[in-house]
Short mmCIF file of C-alpha atoms in Angstrom, two decimals:
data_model
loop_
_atom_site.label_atom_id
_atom_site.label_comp_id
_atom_site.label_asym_id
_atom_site.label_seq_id
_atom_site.Cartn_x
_atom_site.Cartn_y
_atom_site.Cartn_z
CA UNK C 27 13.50 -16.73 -2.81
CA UNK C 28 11.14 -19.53 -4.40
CA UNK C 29 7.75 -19.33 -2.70
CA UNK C 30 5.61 -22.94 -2.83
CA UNK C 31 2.25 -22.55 -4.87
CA UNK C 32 0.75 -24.33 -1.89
CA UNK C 33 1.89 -21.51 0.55
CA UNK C 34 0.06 -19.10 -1.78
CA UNK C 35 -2.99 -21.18 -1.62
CA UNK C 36 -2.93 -20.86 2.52
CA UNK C 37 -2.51 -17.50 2.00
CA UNK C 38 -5.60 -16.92 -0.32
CA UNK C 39 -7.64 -19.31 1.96
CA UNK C 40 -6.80 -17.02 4.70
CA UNK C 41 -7.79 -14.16 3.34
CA UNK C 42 -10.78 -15.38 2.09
CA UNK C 43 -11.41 -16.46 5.62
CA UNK C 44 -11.13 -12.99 6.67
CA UNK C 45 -7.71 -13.21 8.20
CA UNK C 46 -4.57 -11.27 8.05
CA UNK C 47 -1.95 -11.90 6.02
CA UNK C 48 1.49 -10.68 5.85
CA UNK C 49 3.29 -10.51 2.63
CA UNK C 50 6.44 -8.50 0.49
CA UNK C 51 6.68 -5.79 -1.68
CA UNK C 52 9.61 -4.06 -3.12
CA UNK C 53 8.49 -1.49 -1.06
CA UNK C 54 7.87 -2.96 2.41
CA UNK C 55 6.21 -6.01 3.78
CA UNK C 56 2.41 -5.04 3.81
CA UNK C 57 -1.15 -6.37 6.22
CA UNK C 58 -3.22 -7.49 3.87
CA UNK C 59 -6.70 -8.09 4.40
CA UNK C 60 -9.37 -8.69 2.13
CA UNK C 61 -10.73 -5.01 1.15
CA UNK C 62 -14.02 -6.01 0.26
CA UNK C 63 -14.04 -7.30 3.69
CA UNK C 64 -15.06 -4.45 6.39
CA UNK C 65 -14.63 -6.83 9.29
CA UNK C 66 -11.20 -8.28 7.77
CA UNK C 67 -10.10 -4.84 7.16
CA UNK C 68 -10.75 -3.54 11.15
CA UNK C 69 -8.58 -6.28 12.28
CA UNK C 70 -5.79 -4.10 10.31
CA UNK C 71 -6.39 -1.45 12.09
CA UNK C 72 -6.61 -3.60 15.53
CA UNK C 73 -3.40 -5.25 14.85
CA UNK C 74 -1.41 -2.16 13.86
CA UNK C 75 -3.17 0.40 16.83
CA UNK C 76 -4.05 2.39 13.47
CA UNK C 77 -6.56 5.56 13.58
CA UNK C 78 -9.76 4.93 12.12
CA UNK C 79 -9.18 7.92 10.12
CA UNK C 80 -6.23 6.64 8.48
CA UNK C 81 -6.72 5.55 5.12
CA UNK C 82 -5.16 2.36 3.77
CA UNK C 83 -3.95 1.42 0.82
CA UNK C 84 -5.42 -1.30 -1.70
CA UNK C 85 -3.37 -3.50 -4.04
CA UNK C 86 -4.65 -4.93 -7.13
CA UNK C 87 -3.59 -7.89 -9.41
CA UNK C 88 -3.78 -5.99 -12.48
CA UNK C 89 -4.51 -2.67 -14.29
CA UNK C 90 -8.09 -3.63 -15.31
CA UNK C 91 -8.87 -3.69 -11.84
CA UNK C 92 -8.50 -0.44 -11.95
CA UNK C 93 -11.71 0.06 -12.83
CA UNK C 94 -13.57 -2.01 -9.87
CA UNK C 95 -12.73 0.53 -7.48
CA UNK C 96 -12.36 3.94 -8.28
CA UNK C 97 -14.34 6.14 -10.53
CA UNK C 98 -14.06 9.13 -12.96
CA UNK C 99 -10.47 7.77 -13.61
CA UNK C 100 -8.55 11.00 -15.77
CA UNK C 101 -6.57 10.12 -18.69
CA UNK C 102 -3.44 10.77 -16.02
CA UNK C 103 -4.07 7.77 -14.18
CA UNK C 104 -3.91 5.56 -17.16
CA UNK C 105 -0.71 6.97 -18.30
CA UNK C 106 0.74 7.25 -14.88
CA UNK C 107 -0.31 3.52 -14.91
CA UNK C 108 0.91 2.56 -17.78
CA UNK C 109 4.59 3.90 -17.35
CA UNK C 110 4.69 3.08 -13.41
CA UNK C 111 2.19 -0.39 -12.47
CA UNK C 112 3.36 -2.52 -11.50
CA UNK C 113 6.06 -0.47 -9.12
CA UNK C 114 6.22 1.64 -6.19
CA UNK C 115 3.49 4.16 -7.27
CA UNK C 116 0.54 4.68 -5.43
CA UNK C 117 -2.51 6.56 -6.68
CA UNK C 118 -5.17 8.13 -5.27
CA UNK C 119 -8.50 8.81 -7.17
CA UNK C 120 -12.00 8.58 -6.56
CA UNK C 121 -13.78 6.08 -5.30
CA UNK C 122 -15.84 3.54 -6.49
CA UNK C 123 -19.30 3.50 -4.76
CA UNK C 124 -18.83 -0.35 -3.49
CA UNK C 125 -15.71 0.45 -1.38
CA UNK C 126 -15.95 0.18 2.30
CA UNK C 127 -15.83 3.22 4.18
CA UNK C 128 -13.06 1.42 6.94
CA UNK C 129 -11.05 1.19 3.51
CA UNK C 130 -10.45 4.84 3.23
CA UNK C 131 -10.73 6.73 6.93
CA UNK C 132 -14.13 7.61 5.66
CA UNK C 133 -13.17 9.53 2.68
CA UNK C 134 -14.66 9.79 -0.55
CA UNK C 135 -11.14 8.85 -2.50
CA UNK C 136 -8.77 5.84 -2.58
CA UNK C 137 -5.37 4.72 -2.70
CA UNK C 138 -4.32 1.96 -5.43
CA UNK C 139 -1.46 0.55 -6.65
CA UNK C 140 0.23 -2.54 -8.10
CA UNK C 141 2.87 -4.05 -6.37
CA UNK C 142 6.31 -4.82 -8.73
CA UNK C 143 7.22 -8.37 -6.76
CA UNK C 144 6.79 -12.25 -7.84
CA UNK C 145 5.28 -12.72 -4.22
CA UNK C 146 2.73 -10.33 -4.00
CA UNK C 147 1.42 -10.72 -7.97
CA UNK C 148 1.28 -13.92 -7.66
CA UNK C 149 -0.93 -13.48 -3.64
CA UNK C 150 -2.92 -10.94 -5.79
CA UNK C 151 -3.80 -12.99 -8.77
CA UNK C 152 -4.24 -16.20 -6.98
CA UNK C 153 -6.59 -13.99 -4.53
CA UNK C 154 -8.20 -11.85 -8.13
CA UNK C 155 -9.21 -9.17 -6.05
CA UNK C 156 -7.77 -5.81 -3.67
CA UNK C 157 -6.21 -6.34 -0.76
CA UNK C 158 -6.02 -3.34 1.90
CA UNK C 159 -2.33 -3.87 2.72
CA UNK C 160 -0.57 -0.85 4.68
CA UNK C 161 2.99 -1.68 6.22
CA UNK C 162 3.23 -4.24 8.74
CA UNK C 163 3.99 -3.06 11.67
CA UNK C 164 2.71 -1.13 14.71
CA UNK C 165 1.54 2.38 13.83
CA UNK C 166 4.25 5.11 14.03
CA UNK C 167 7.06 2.72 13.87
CA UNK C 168 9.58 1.69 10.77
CA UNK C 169 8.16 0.23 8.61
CA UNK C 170 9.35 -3.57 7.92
CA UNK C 171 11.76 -4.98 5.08
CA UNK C 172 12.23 -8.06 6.33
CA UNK C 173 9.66 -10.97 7.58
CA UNK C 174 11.18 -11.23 10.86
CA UNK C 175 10.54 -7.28 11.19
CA UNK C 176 6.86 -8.48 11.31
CA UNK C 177 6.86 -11.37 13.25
CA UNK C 178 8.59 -9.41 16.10
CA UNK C 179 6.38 -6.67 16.04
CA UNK C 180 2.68 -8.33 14.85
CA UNK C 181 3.55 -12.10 16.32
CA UNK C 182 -0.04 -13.98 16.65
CA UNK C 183 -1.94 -10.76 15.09
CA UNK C 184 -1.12 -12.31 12.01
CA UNK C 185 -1.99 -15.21 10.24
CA UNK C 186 0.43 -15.93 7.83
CA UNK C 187 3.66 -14.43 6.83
CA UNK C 188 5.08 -15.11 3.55
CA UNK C 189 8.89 -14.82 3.74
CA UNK C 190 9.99 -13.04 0.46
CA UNK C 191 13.38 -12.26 1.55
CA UNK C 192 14.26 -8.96 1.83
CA UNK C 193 12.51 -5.67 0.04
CA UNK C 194 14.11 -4.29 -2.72
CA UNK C 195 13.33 -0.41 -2.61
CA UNK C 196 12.94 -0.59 1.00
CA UNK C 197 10.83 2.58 1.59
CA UNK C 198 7.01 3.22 0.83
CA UNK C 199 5.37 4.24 -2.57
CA UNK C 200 5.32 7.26 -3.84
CA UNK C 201 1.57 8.45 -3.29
CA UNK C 202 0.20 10.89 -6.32
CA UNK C 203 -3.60 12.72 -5.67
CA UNK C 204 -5.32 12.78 -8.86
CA UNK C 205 -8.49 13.89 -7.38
CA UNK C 206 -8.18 17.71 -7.96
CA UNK C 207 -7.25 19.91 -10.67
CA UNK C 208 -3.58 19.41 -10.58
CA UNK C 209 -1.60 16.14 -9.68
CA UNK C 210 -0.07 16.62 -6.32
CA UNK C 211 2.94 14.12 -4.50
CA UNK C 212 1.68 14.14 -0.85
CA UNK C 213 4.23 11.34 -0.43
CA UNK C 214 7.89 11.29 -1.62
CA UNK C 215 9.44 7.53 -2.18
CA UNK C 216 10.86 5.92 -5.29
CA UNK C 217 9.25 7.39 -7.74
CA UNK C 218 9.80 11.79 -7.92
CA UNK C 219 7.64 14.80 -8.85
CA UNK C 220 9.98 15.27 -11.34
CA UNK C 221 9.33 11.73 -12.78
CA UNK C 222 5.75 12.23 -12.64
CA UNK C 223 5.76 15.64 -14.60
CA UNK C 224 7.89 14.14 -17.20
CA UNK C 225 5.21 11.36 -18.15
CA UNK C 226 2.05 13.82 -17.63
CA UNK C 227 3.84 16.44 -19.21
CA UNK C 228 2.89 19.19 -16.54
CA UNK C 229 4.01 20.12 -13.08
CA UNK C 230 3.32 17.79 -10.40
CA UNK C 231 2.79 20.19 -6.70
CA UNK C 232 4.20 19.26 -3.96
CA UNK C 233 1.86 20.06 -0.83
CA UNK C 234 4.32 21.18 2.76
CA UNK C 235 2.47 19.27 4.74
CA UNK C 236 0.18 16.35 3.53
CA UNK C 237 -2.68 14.90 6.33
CA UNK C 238 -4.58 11.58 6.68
CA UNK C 239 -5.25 11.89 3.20
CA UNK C 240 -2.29 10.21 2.07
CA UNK C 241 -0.89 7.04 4.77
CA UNK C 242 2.58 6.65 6.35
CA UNK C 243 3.21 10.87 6.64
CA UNK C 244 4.02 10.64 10.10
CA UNK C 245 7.38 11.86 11.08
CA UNK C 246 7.65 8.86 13.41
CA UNK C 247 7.11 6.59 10.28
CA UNK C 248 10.60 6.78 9.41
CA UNK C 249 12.65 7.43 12.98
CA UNK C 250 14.85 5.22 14.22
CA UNK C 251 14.47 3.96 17.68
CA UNK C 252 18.13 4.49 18.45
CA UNK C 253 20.44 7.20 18.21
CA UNK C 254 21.55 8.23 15.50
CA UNK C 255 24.63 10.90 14.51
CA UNK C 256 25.05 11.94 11.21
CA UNK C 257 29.10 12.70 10.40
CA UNK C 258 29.75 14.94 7.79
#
């Protein structure tokens, strides 16, 4: 699906203005606010009925912005980078000291990663800065691969939702903590432990359970609202 350069340029005005706008991923279609923007980012968590202490997620044009919001990046960032960005791989590293606190439930790290879609590069170049994106859609529920997903359960909330046709991976990043002494995956998606190990070239943990440390680990995140039998 061909999106208009003008459509892109009402989407970076809105952002700019503060507003909320929806846009795809091959992951899912994300909120995006802009994340230098503490007031623009609360009317995330308004819109999706989001805990404060829920960290979002902030996606960047490019791998040299990298270094405008985190700090004391390890080597295995840049070669999880390298192999992964842009793609369905979501990292989470220290902050830098600039970031707003609404940006990361209060915590002292941060979740980055470049999107792998023509829509959303070309929203984050045009834009040349992060934008806090997490799904879009209420908190809890599936998360949406399609824009009408949104508009039925965000309507007004939102100012503008780029239609990019549907998502391509259709489930959330894969969310790697680089913040202690050993890489952990405290969210499964597209991209595996396994996969992660093999570029690092040591084990990658996987926690049981993960917390608010890492977004969209609640159970509810990926339950249908019907019923569902599974035939063998």
């Amino acid at each position: 699906m061909i999106i208009s350069p003008n459509e892109i340029e009402r989407a970076v005005a809105a952002l700019r203005d503060g507003q909320l706008v929806a846009f795809p991923t091959e992951t899912v279609y994300g909120l995006g606010a802009d994340a230098s923007n503490a007031d623009a980012v609360r009317r995330i968590f308004a819109a999706k009925g989001r805990p404060a202490d829920h960290p979002l997620i902030v996606h960047l044009p490019d791998v040299a912005a990298l270094t405008d919001w985190a700090r004391d990046i390890p080597p295995a960032a840049w070669q999880l980078a390298a192999r992964f960005w842009p793609g369905p791989l979501t990292m989470i590293l220290p902050k830098a000291p600039h970031v707003p606190d609404v940006v990361t439930g209060g915590q002292q790290s941060i979740g980055l990663r470049i999107p792998d879609h023509p829509v959303a590069g070309a929203l984050l170049r045009a834009f040349n800065g992060g934008v806090a994106a997490p799904s879009a859609n209420r908190f809890g529920r599936i998360s949406p691969t399609l824009a009408e997903h949104v508009q039925s359960e965000l309507g007004d909330a939102v100012a503008l939702i780029i239609d990019g046709g549907p998502c391509r991976v259709g489930v959330e990043s894969s969310i790697v903590d680089l913040t202690g002494e050993q890489p952990a995956l405290l969210r499964p998606g597209h991209i595996s432990a396994s996969q992660l190990a093999e570029v690092l070239g040591s084990p990658v943990i996987q926690p049981q359970r993960s917390t608010t440390r890492a977004p969209g680990t609640l159970d509810s995140h990926y339950a249908p609202l019907t019923s569902t039998q599974i035939v063998s």
